[in-house]
Amino acid sequence: MVQQIADGRVMVIITQMPACAACKAARQCHAAESKEKTITVYGTYPQLKVGDRVVVAASASQGMQAVMWAFTLPFIILVAVLVAVIAAGGTELLAATLAIAATAVYYLALFLLRSRFTSHFSFRIL
């Protein structure tokens, strides 16, 4: 649903529903809770008004790149640091600590550089 329209961007609230939303036992299951998120769609959409229900989409290649940045690269960093520290003769505790720390630094860097990703990952209203 369109929340705000201003300055060449549209703020859209999406409700993220879990895959089990249609399950009859969902009322008793905490995994069935929905979450609201706000997505910014850049561009001009003169036909839209606040409150309109819209469909927001991104390309499949952008989805794959997002998975790479969010999950694949951190996993590679985690495993690489873990293996490197153990191969260098470090203890398992040291290896695990450094691997988690390296992954945390990676996610911190992603957070600090999020404005660069905004221009690369874009949504559109169908």
C-alpha positions as a Python dict, from the first residue, in 0.01 Angstrom:
ca = {
    (1, 'M'): (0, 0, 0),
    (2, 'V'): (132, 346, -89),
    (3, 'Q'): (228, 534, 227),
    (4, 'Q'): (385, 852, 88),
    (5, 'I'): (459, 1015, -248),
    (6, 'A'): (723, 1289, -263),
    (7, 'D'): (1030, 1407, -454),
    (8, 'G'): (1039, 1137, -721),
    (9, 'R'): (996, 850, -480),
    (10, 'V'): (709, 642, -352),
    (11, 'M'): (715, 485, -7),
    (12, 'V'): (530, 153, -12),
    (13, 'I'): (441, -55, 293),
    (14, 'I'): (455, -427, 225),
    (15, 'T'): (329, -699, 454),
    (16, 'Q'): (564, -994, 461),
    (17, 'M'): (367, -1310, 515),
    (18, 'P'): (540, -1638, 602),
    (19, 'A'): (492, -1941, 380),
    (20, 'C'): (279, -2104, 645),
    (21, 'A'): (15, -1829, 642),
    (22, 'A'): (-241, -2061, 485),
    (23, 'C'): (-183, -2333, 746),
    (24, 'K'): (-477, -2407, 976),
    (25, 'A'): (-244, -2427, 1277),
    (26, 'A'): (-95, -2085, 1204),
    (27, 'R'): (-291, -1919, 1486),
    (28, 'Q'): (-100, -2119, 1746),
    (29, 'C'): (236, -2091, 1573),
    (30, 'H'): (460, -1789, 1630),
    (31, 'A'): (625, -1843, 1291),
    (32, 'A'): (302, -1729, 1125),
    (33, 'E'): (341, -1367, 1233),
    (34, 'S'): (346, -1113, 954),
    (35, 'K'): (585, -817, 939),
    (36, 'E'): (546, -479, 776),
    (37, 'K'): (836, -328, 585),
    (38, 'T'): (873, -1, 399),
    (39, 'I'): (1023, 0, 51),
    (40, 'T'): (1125, 311, -140),
    (41, 'V'): (1050, 302, -512),
    (42, 'Y'): (1225, 575, -709),
    (43, 'G'): (1049, 727, -1008),
    (44, 'T'): (741, 927, -1086),
    (45, 'Y'): (405, 756, -1080),
    (46, 'P'): (144, 1029, -1138),
    (47, 'Q'): (-146, 782, -1131),
    (48, 'L'): (-79, 678, -770),
    (49, 'K'): (-239, 817, -456),
    (50, 'V'): (-164, 754, -91),
    (51, 'G'): (-350, 442, 15),
    (52, 'D'): (-342, 272, -327),
    (53, 'R'): (-261, -99, -327),
    (54, 'V'): (29, -173, -561),
    (55, 'V'): (254, -458, -667),
    (56, 'V'): (626, -399, -618),
    (57, 'A'): (884, -598, -816),
    (58, 'A'): (1256, -629, -874),
    (59, 'S'): (1441, -820, -1142),
    (60, 'A'): (1553, -1178, -1086),
    (61, 'S'): (1916, -1079, -1135),
    (62, 'Q'): (1887, -820, -859),
    (63, 'G'): (1741, -1089, -634),
    (64, 'M'): (2035, -1316, -705),
    (65, 'Q'): (2282, -1035, -640),
    (66, 'A'): (2108, -956, -311),
    (67, 'V'): (2140, -1321, -206),
    (68, 'M'): (2509, -1312, -299),
    (69, 'W'): (2578, -998, -94),
    (70, 'A'): (2361, -1098, 203),
    (71, 'F'): (2433, -1470, 236),
    (72, 'T'): (2690, -1619, -2),
    (73, 'L'): (2982, -1379, 54),
    (74, 'P'): (2945, -1374, 435),
    (75, 'F'): (2939, -1755, 435),
    (76, 'I'): (3256, -1767, 225),
    (77, 'I'): (3424, -1517, 460),
    (78, 'L'): (3318, -1718, 764),
    (79, 'V'): (3449, -2049, 628),
    (80, 'A'): (3767, -1897, 483),
    (81, 'V'): (3867, -1732, 810),
    (82, 'L'): (3777, -2045, 1006),
    (83, 'V'): (3989, -2270, 781),
    (84, 'A'): (4276, -2020, 761),
    (85, 'V'): (4307, -1979, 1137),
    (86, 'I'): (4291, -2354, 1201),
    (87, 'A'): (4543, -2419, 920),
    (88, 'A'): (4773, -2159, 1077),
    (89, 'G'): (4767, -2355, 1402),
    (90, 'G'): (4508, -2153, 1593),
    (91, 'T'): (4264, -2309, 1834),
    (92, 'E'): (3906, -2380, 1736),
    (93, 'L'): (3786, -2116, 1980),
    (94, 'L'): (4013, -1854, 1824),
    (95, 'A'): (3911, -1962, 1474),
    (96, 'A'): (3540, -1941, 1556),
    (97, 'T'): (3579, -1604, 1728),
    (98, 'L'): (3775, -1453, 1439),
    (99, 'A'): (3538, -1601, 1179),
    (100, 'I'): (3234, -1451, 1353),
    (101, 'A'): (3417, -1120, 1399),
    (102, 'A'): (3512, -1110, 1030),
    (103, 'T'): (3153, -1178, 931),
    (104, 'A'): (3032, -905, 1167),
    (105, 'V'): (3279, -659, 1013),
    (106, 'Y'): (3148, -755, 668),
    (107, 'Y'): (2787, -687, 770),
    (108, 'L'): (2892, -359, 933),
    (109, 'A'): (3060, -257, 606),
    (110, 'L'): (2741, -344, 415),
    (111, 'F'): (2542, -132, 656),
    (112, 'L'): (2777, 165, 623),
    (113, 'L'): (2778, 135, 242),
    (114, 'R'): (2401, 85, 211),
    (115, 'S'): (2358, 415, 23),
    (116, 'R'): (2569, 275, -262),
    (117, 'F'): (2342, -27, -284),
    (118, 'T'): (2032, 191, -305),
    (119, 'S'): (2119, 299, -657),
    (120, 'H'): (2211, -55, -762),
    (121, 'F'): (1909, -237, -620),
    (122, 'S'): (1586, -77, -729),
    (123, 'F'): (1221, -171, -720),
    (124, 'R'): (948, -79, -962),
    (125, 'I'): (572, -59, -933),
    (126, 'L'): (385, -277, -1177),
}
